[in-house]
PDB file of C-alpha atoms and ligand atoms in Angstrom:
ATOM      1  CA  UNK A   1      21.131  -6.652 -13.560  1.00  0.00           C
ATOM      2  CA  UNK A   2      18.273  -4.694 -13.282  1.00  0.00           C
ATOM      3  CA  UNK A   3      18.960  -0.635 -13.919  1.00  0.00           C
ATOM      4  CA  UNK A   4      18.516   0.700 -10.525  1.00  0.00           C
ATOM      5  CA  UNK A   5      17.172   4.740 -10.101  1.00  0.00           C
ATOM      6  CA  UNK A   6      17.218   6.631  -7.277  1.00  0.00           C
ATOM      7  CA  UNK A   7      14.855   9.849  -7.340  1.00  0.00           C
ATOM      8  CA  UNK A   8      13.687  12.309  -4.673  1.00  0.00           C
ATOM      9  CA  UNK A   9      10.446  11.565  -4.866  1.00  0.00           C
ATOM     10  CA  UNK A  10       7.421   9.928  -6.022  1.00  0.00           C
ATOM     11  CA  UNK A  11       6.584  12.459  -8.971  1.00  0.00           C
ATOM     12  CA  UNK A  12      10.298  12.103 -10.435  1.00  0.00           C
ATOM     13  CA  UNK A  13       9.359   8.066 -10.748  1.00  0.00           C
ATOM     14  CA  UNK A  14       6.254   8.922 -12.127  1.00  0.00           C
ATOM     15  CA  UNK A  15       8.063  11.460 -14.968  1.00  0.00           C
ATOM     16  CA  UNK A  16      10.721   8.790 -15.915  1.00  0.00           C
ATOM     17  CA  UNK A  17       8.076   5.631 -15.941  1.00  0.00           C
ATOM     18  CA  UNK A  18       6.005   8.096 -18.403  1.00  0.00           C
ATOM     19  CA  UNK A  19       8.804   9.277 -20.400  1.00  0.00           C
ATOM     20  CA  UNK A  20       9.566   5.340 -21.138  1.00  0.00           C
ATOM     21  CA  UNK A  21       5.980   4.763 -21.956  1.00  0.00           C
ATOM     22  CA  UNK A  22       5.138   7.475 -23.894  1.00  0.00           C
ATOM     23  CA  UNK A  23       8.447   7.050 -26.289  1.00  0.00           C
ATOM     24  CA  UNK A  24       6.973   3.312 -26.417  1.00  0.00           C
ATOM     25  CA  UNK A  25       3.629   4.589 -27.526  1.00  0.00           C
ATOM     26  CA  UNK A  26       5.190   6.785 -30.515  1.00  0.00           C
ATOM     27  CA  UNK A  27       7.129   4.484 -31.730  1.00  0.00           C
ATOM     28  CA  UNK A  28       4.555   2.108 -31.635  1.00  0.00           C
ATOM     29  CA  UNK A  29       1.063   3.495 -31.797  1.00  0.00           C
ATOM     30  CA  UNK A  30      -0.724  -0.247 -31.029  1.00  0.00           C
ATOM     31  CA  UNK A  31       1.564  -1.038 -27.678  1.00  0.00           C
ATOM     32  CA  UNK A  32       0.511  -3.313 -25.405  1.00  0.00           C
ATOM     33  CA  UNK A  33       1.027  -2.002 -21.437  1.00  0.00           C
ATOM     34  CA  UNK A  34       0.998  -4.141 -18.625  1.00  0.00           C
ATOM     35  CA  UNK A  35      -0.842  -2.084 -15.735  1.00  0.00           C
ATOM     36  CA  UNK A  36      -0.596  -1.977 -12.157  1.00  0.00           C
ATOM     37  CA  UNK A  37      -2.977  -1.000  -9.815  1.00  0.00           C
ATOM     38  CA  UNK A  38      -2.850   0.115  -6.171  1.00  0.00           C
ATOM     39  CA  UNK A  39      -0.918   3.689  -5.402  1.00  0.00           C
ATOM     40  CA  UNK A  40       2.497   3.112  -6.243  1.00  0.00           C
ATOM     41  CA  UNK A  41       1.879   3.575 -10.245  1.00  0.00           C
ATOM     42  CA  UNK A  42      -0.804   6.835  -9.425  1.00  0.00           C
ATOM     43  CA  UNK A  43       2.385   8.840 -10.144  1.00  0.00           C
ATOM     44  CA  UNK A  44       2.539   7.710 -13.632  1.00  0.00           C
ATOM     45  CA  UNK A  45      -0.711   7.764 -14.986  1.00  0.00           C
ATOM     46  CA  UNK A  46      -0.430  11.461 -13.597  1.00  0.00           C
ATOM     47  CA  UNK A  47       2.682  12.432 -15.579  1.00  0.00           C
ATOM     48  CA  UNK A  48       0.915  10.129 -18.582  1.00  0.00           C
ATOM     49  CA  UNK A  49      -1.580  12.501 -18.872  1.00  0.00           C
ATOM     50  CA  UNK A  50       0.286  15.387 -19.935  1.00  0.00           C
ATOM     51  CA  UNK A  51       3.225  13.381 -22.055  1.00  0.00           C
ATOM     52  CA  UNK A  52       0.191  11.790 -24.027  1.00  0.00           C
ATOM     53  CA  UNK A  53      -1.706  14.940 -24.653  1.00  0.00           C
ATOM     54  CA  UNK A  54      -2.051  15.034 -28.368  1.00  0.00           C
ATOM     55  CA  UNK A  55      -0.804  11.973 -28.858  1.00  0.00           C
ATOM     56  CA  UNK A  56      -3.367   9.165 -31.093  1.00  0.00           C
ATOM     57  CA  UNK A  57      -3.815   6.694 -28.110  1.00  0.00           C
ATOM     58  CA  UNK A  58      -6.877   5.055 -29.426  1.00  0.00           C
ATOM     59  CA  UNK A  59      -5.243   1.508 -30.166  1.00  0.00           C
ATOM     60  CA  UNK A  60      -2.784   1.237 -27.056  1.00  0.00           C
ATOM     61  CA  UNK A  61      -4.002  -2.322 -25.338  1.00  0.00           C
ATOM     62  CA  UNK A  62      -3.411  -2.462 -21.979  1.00  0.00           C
ATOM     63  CA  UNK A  63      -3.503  -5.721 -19.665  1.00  0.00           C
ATOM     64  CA  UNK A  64      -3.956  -5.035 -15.883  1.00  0.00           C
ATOM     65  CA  UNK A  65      -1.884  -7.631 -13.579  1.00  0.00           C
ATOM     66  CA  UNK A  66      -4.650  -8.737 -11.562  1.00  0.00           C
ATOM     67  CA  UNK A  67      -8.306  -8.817  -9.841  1.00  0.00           C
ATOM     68  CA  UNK A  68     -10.046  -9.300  -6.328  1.00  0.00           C
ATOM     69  CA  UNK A  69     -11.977 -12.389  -6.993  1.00  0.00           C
ATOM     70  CA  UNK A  70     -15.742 -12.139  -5.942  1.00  0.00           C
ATOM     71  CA  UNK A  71     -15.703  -8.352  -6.033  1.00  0.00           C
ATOM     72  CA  UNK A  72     -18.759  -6.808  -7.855  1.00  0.00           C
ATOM     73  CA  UNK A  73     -17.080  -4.965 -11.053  1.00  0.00           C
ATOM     74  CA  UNK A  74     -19.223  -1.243  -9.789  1.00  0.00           C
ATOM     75  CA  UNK A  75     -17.170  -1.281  -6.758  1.00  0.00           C
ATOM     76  CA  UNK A  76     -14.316   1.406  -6.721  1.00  0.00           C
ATOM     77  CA  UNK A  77     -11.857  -0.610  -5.898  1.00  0.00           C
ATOM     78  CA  UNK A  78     -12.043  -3.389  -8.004  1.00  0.00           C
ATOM     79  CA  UNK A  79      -9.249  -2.863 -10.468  1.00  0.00           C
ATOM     80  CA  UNK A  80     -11.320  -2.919 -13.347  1.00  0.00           C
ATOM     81  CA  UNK A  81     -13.226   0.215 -11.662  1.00  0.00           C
ATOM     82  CA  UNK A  82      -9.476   1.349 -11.030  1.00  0.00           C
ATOM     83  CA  UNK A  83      -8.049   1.208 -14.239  1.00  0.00           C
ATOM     84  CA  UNK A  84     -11.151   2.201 -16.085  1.00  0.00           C
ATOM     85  CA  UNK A  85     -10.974   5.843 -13.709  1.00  0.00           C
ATOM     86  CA  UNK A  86      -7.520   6.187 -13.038  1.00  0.00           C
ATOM     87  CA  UNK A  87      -5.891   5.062 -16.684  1.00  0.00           C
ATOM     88  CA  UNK A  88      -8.125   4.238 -19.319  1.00  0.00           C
ATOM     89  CA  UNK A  89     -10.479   7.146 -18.849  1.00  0.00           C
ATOM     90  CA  UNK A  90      -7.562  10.029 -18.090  1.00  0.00           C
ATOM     91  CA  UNK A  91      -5.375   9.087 -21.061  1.00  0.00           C
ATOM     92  CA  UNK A  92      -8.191   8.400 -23.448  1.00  0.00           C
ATOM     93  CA  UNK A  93      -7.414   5.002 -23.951  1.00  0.00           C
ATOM     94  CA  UNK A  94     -10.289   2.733 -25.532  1.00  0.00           C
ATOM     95  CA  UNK A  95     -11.848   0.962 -23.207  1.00  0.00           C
ATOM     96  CA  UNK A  96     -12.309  -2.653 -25.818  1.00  0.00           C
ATOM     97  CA  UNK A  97      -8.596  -2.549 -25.892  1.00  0.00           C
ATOM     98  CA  UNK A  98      -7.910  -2.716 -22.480  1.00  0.00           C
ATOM     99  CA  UNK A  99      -8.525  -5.719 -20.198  1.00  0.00           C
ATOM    100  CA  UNK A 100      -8.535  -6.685 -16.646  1.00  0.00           C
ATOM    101  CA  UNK A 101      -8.708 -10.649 -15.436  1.00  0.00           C
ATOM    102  CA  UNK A 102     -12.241 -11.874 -14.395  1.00  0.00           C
ATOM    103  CA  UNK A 103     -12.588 -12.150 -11.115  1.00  0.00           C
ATOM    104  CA  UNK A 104     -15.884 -12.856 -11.237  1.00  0.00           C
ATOM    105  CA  UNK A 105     -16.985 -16.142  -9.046  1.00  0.00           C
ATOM    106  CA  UNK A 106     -18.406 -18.019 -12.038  1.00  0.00           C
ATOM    107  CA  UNK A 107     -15.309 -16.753 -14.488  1.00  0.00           C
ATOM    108  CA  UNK A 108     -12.127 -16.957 -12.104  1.00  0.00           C
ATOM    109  CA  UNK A 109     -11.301 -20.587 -12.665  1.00  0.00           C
ATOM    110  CA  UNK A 110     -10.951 -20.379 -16.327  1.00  0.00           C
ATOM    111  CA  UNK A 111     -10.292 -17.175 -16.292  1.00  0.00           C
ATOM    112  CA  UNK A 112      -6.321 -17.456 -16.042  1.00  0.00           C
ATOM    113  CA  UNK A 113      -6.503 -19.536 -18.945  1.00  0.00           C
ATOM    114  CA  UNK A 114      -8.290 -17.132 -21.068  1.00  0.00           C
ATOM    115  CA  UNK A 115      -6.059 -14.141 -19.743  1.00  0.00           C
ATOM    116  CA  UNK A 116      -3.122 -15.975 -20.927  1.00  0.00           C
ATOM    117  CA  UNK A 117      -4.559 -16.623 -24.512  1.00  0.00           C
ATOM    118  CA  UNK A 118      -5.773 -12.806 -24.492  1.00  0.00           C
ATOM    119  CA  UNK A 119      -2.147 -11.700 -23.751  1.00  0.00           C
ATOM    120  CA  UNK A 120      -0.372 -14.023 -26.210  1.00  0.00           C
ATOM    121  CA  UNK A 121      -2.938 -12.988 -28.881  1.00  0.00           C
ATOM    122  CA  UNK A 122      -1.893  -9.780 -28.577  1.00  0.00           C
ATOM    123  CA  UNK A 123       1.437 -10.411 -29.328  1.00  0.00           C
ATOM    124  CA  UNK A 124       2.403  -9.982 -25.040  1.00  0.00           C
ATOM    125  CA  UNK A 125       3.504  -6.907 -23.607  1.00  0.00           C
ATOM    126  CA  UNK A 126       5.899  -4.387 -24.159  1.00  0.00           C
ATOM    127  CA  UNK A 127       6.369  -2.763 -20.951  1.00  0.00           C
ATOM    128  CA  UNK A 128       4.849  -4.041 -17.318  1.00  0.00           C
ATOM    129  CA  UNK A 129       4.383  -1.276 -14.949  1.00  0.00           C
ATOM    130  CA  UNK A 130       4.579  -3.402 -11.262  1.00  0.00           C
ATOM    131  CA  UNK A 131       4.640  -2.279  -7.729  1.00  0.00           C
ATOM    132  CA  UNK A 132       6.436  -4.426  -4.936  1.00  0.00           C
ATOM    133  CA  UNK A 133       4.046  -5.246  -1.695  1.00  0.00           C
ATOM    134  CA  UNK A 134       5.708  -4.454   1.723  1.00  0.00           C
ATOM    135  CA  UNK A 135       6.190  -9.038   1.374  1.00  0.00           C
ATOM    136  CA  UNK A 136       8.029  -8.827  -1.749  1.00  0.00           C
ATOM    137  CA  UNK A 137       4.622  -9.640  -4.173  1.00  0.00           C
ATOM    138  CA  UNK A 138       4.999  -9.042  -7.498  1.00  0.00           C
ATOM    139  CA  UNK A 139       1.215  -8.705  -9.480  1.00  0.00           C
ATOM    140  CA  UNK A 140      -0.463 -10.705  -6.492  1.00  0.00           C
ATOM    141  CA  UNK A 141       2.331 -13.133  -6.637  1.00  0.00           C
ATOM    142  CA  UNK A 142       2.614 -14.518  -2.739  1.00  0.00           C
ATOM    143  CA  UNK A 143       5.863 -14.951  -1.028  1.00  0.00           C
ATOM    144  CA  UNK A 144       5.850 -19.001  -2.276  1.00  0.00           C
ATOM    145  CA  UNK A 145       4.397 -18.349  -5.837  1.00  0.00           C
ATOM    146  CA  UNK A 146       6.123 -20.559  -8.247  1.00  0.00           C
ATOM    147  CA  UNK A 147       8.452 -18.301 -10.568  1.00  0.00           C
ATOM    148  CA  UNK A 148       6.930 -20.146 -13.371  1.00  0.00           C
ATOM    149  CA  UNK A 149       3.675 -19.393 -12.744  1.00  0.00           C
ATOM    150  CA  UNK A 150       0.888 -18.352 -14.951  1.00  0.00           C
ATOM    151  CA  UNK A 151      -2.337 -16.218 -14.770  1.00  0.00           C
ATOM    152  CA  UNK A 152      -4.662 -18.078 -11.980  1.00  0.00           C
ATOM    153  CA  UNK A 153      -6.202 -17.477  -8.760  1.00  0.00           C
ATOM    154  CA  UNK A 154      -4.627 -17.046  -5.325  1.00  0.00           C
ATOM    155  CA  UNK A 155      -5.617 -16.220  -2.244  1.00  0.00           C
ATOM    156  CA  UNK A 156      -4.093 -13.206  -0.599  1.00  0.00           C
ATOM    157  CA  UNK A 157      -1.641 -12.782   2.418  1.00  0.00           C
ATOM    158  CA  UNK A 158      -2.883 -11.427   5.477  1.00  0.00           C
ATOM    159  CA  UNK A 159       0.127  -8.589   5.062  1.00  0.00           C
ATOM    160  CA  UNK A 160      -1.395  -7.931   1.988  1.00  0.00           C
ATOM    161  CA  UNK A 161      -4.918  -7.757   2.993  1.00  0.00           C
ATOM    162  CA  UNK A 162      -4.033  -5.386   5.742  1.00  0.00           C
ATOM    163  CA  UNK A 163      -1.717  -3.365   3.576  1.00  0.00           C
ATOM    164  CA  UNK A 164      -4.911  -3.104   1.311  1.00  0.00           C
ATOM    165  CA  UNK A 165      -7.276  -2.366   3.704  1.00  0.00           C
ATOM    166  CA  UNK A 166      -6.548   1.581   3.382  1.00  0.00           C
ATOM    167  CA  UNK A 167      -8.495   1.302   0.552  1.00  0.00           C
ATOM    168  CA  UNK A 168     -11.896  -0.510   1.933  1.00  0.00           C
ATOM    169  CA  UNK A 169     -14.143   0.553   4.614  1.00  0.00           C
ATOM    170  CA  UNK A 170     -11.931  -2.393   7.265  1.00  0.00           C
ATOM    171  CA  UNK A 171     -10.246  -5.242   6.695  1.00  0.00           C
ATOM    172  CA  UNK A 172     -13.232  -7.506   6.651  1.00  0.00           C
ATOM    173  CA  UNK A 173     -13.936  -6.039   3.365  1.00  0.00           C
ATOM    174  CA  UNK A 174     -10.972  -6.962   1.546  1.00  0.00           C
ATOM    175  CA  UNK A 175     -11.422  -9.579  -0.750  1.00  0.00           C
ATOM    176  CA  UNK A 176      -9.246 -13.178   0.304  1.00  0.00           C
ATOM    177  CA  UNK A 177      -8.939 -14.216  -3.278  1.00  0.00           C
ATOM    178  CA  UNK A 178      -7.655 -12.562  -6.416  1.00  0.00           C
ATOM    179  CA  UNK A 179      -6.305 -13.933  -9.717  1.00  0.00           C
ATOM    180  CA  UNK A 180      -3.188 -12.256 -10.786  1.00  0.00           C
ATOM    181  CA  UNK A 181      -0.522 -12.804 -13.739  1.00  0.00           C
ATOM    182  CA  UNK A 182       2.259 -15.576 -12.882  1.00  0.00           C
ATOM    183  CA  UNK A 183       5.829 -14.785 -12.548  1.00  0.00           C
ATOM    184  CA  UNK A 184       6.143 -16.167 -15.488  1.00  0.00           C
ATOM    185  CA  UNK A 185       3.859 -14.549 -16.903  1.00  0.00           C
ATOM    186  CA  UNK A 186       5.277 -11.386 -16.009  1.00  0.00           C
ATOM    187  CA  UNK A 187       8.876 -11.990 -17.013  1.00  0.00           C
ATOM    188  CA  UNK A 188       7.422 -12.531 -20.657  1.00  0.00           C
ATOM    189  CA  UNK A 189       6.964  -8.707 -21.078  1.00  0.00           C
ATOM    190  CA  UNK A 190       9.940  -7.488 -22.711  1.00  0.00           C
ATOM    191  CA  UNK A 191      10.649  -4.469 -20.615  1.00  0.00           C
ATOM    192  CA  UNK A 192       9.873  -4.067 -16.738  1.00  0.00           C
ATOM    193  CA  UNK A 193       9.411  -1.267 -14.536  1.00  0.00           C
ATOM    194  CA  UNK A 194       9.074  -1.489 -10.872  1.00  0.00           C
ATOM    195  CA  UNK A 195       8.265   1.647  -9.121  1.00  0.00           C
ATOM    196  CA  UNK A 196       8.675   1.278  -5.260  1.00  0.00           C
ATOM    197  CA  UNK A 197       8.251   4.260  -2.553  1.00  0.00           C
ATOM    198  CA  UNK A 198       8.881   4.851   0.922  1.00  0.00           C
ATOM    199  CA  UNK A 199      10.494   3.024   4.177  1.00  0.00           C
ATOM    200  CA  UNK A 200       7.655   0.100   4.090  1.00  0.00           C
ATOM    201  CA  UNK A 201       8.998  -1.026   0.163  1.00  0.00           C
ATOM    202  CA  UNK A 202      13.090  -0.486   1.373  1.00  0.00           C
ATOM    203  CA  UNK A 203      13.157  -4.452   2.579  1.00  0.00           C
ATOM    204  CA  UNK A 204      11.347  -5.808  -0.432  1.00  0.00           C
ATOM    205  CA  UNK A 205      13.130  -3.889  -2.451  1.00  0.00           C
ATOM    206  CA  UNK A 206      16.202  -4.599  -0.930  1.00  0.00           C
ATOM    207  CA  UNK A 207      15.528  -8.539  -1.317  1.00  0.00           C
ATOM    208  CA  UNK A 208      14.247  -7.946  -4.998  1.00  0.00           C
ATOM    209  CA  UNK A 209      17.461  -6.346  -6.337  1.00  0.00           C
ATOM    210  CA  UNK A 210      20.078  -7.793  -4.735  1.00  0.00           C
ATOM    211  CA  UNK A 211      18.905 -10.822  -2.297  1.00  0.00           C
ATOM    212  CA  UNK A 212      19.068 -14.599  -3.757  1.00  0.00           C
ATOM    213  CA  UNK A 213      16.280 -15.025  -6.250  1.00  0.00           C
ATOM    214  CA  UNK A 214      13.679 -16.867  -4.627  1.00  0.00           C
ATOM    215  CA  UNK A 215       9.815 -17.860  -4.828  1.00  0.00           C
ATOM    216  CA  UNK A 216       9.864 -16.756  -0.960  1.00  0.00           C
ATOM    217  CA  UNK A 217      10.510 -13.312  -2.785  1.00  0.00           C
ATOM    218  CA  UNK A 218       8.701 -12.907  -5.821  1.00  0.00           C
ATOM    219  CA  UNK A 219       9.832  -9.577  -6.510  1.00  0.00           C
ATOM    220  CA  UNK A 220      13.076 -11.312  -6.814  1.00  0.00           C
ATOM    221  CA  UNK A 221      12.490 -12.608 -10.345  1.00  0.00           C
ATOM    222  CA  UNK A 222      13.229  -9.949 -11.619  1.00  0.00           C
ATOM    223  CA  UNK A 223      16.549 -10.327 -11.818  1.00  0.00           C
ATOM    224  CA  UNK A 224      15.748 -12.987 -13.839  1.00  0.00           C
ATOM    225  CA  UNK A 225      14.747 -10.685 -16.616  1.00  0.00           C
ATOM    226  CA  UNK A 226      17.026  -8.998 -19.087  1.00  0.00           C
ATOM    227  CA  UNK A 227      15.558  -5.296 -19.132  1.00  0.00           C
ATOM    228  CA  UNK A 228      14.403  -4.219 -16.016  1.00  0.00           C
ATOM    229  CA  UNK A 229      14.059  -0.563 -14.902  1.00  0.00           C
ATOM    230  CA  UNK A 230      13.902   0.047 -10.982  1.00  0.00           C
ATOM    231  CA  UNK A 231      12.916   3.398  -9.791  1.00  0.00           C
ATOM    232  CA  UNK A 232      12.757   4.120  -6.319  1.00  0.00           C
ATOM    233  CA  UNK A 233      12.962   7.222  -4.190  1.00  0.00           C
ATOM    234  CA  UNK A 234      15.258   7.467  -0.831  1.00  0.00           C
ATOM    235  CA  UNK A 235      13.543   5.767   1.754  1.00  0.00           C
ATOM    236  CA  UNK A 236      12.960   2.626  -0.826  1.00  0.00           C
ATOM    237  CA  UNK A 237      16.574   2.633  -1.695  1.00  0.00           C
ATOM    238  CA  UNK A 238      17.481   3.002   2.130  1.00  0.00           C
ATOM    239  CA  UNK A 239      18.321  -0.564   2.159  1.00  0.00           C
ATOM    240  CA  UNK A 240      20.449  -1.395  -1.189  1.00  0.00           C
ATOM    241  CA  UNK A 241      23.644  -2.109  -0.635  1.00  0.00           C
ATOM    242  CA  UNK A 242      24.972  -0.830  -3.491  1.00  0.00           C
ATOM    243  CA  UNK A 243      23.228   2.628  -3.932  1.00  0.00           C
ATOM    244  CA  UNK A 244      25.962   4.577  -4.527  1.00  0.00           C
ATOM    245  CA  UNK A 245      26.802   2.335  -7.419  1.00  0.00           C
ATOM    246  CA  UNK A 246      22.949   2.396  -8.483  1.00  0.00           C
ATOM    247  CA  UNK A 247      23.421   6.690  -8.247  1.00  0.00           C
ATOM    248  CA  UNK A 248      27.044   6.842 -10.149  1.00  0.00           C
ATOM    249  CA  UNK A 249      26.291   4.379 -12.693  1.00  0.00           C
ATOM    250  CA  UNK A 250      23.167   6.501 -13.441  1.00  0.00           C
ATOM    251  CA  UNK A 251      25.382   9.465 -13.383  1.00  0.00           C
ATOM    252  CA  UNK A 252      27.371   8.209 -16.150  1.00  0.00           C
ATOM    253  CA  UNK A 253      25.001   6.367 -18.293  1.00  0.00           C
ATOM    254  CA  UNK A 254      26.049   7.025 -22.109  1.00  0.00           C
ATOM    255  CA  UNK A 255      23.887   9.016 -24.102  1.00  0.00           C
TER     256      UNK A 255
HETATM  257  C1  F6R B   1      -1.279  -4.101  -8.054  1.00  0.00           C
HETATM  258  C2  F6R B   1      -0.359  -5.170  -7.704  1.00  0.00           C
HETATM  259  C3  F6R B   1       0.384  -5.184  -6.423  1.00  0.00           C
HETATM  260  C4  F6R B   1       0.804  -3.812  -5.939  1.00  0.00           C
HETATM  261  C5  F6R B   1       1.481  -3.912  -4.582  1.00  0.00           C
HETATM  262  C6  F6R B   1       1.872  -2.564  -4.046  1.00  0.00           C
HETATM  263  O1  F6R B   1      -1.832  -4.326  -9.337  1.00  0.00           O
HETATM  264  O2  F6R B   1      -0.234  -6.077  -8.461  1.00  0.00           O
HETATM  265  O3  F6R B   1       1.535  -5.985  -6.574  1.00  0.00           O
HETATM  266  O4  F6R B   1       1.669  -3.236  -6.877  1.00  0.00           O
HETATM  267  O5  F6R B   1       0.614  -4.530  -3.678  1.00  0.00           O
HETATM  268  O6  F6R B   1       0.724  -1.842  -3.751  1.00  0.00           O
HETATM  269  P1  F6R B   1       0.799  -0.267  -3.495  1.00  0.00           P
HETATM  270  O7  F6R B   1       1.249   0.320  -4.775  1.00  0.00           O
HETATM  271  O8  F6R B   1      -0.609   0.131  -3.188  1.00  0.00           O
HETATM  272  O9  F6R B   1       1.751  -0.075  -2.397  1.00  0.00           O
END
């Protein structure tokens, strides 16, 4: 079962998600992050930036979960543009070590391929960062994704391309395809964390912890994994049915 925290607010995610990556990073200078993109993991590459002051960062790798497809790469919010402003340039990272699908038109059909050869080269990932969309996506894994899947293209839901439109000039800007990690790709990484906030995330989030693991749920598989760390604030908890366990059980966890 996945170890569920409940925190005030966004920032106290964002402190715990660092604390786990940064102790990752010291004890192994070369680790290999899994990134997420979009705002839920903002709060982390925030509290990242102080924990990893002074700390040698310059052979982390880093693997972002996925990639509009047919976006140019100078946009700002194609998630290479993301994760070169919001992570790899704020924490120092170097940029050769980190990578970020192709979603280019020519590239995206091999691309998954590629991805997955890039990932296993690198000996896969320690710890995946992931959000949860308001559907129950995992990486741009749509309700229906296979829970074995692999790195390849999709083509986004129309919750998800109006949950993403906040970020484009209207809704006829967001991209239709992407090419995102599998579930199974995901599950490979040997430590998850899935940071969810407010009342929009509390039925995914609801369905990913405790609902009947599913494909119609992606976020679901991750009870399928063996280390998974969920942190959540109030109104994302609002619909667990077993919060006060999630809050005692934290409470009490042994040194
Ligand atoms: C982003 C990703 C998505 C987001 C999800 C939530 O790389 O893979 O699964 O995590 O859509 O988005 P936000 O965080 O913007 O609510």
């Amino acid at each position: 079962m996945a170890e569920v925290v409940i925190v005030p607010d966004r920032e106290t995610a964002g402190e715990i998600a660092a604390d786990l990556v940064a102790s990752l990073i010291r004890s192994r200078p070369d680790a290999v992050l899994g990134l997420a993109t979009g705002s839920t993991p903002l709060p982390v590459y925030t509290a990242l930036r102080r924990r990893l002051a002074g700390t040698d960062v310059s052979r982390v790798r880093g693997f972002a979960l996925d990639e509009y497809v047919g976006i140019d790469l100078a946009h700002p919010e194609s998630y290479r543009s993301v994760i070169t402003r919001e992570v790899v340039e704020p924490l120092g990272l170097t940029p050769s070590l980190v990578q970020v699908p192709d979603g280019s038109l020519e590239g995206a059909g091999s691309a998954g391929e590629r991805y997955e050869a890039a990932i296993a080269a690198a000996g896969g990932v320690d710890l995946q960062l992931l959000g949860i969309g308001s559907n129950g996506h995992i990486g741009f894994n749509e309700p229906g994704s296979s829970l074995a899947s692999r790195t390849r293209m999709k083509t986004l839901a129309e919750q998800t391309r109006r949950d993403n439109a906040r970020f484009f000039p209207s809704i006829d800007d967001v991209p239709v395809w992407c090419i995102t990690q599998g579930i199974g790709t995901i599950l490979e990484a040997r430590h998850l964390v899935l940071l969810a906030f407010g009342e929009s995330k509390a039925a995914a989030v609801a369905g990913a912890v405790e609902g009947p693991v599913t494909a119609s749920l992606p976020g679901s598989a991750i009870q399928l994994h063996p280390r998974t760390t969920v942190l959540v604030d109030e109104a994302a908890a609002s619909r667990l049915r077993y919060a006060e366990y999630y809050r005692w059980a934290f409470r009490n966890k042994p040194a």
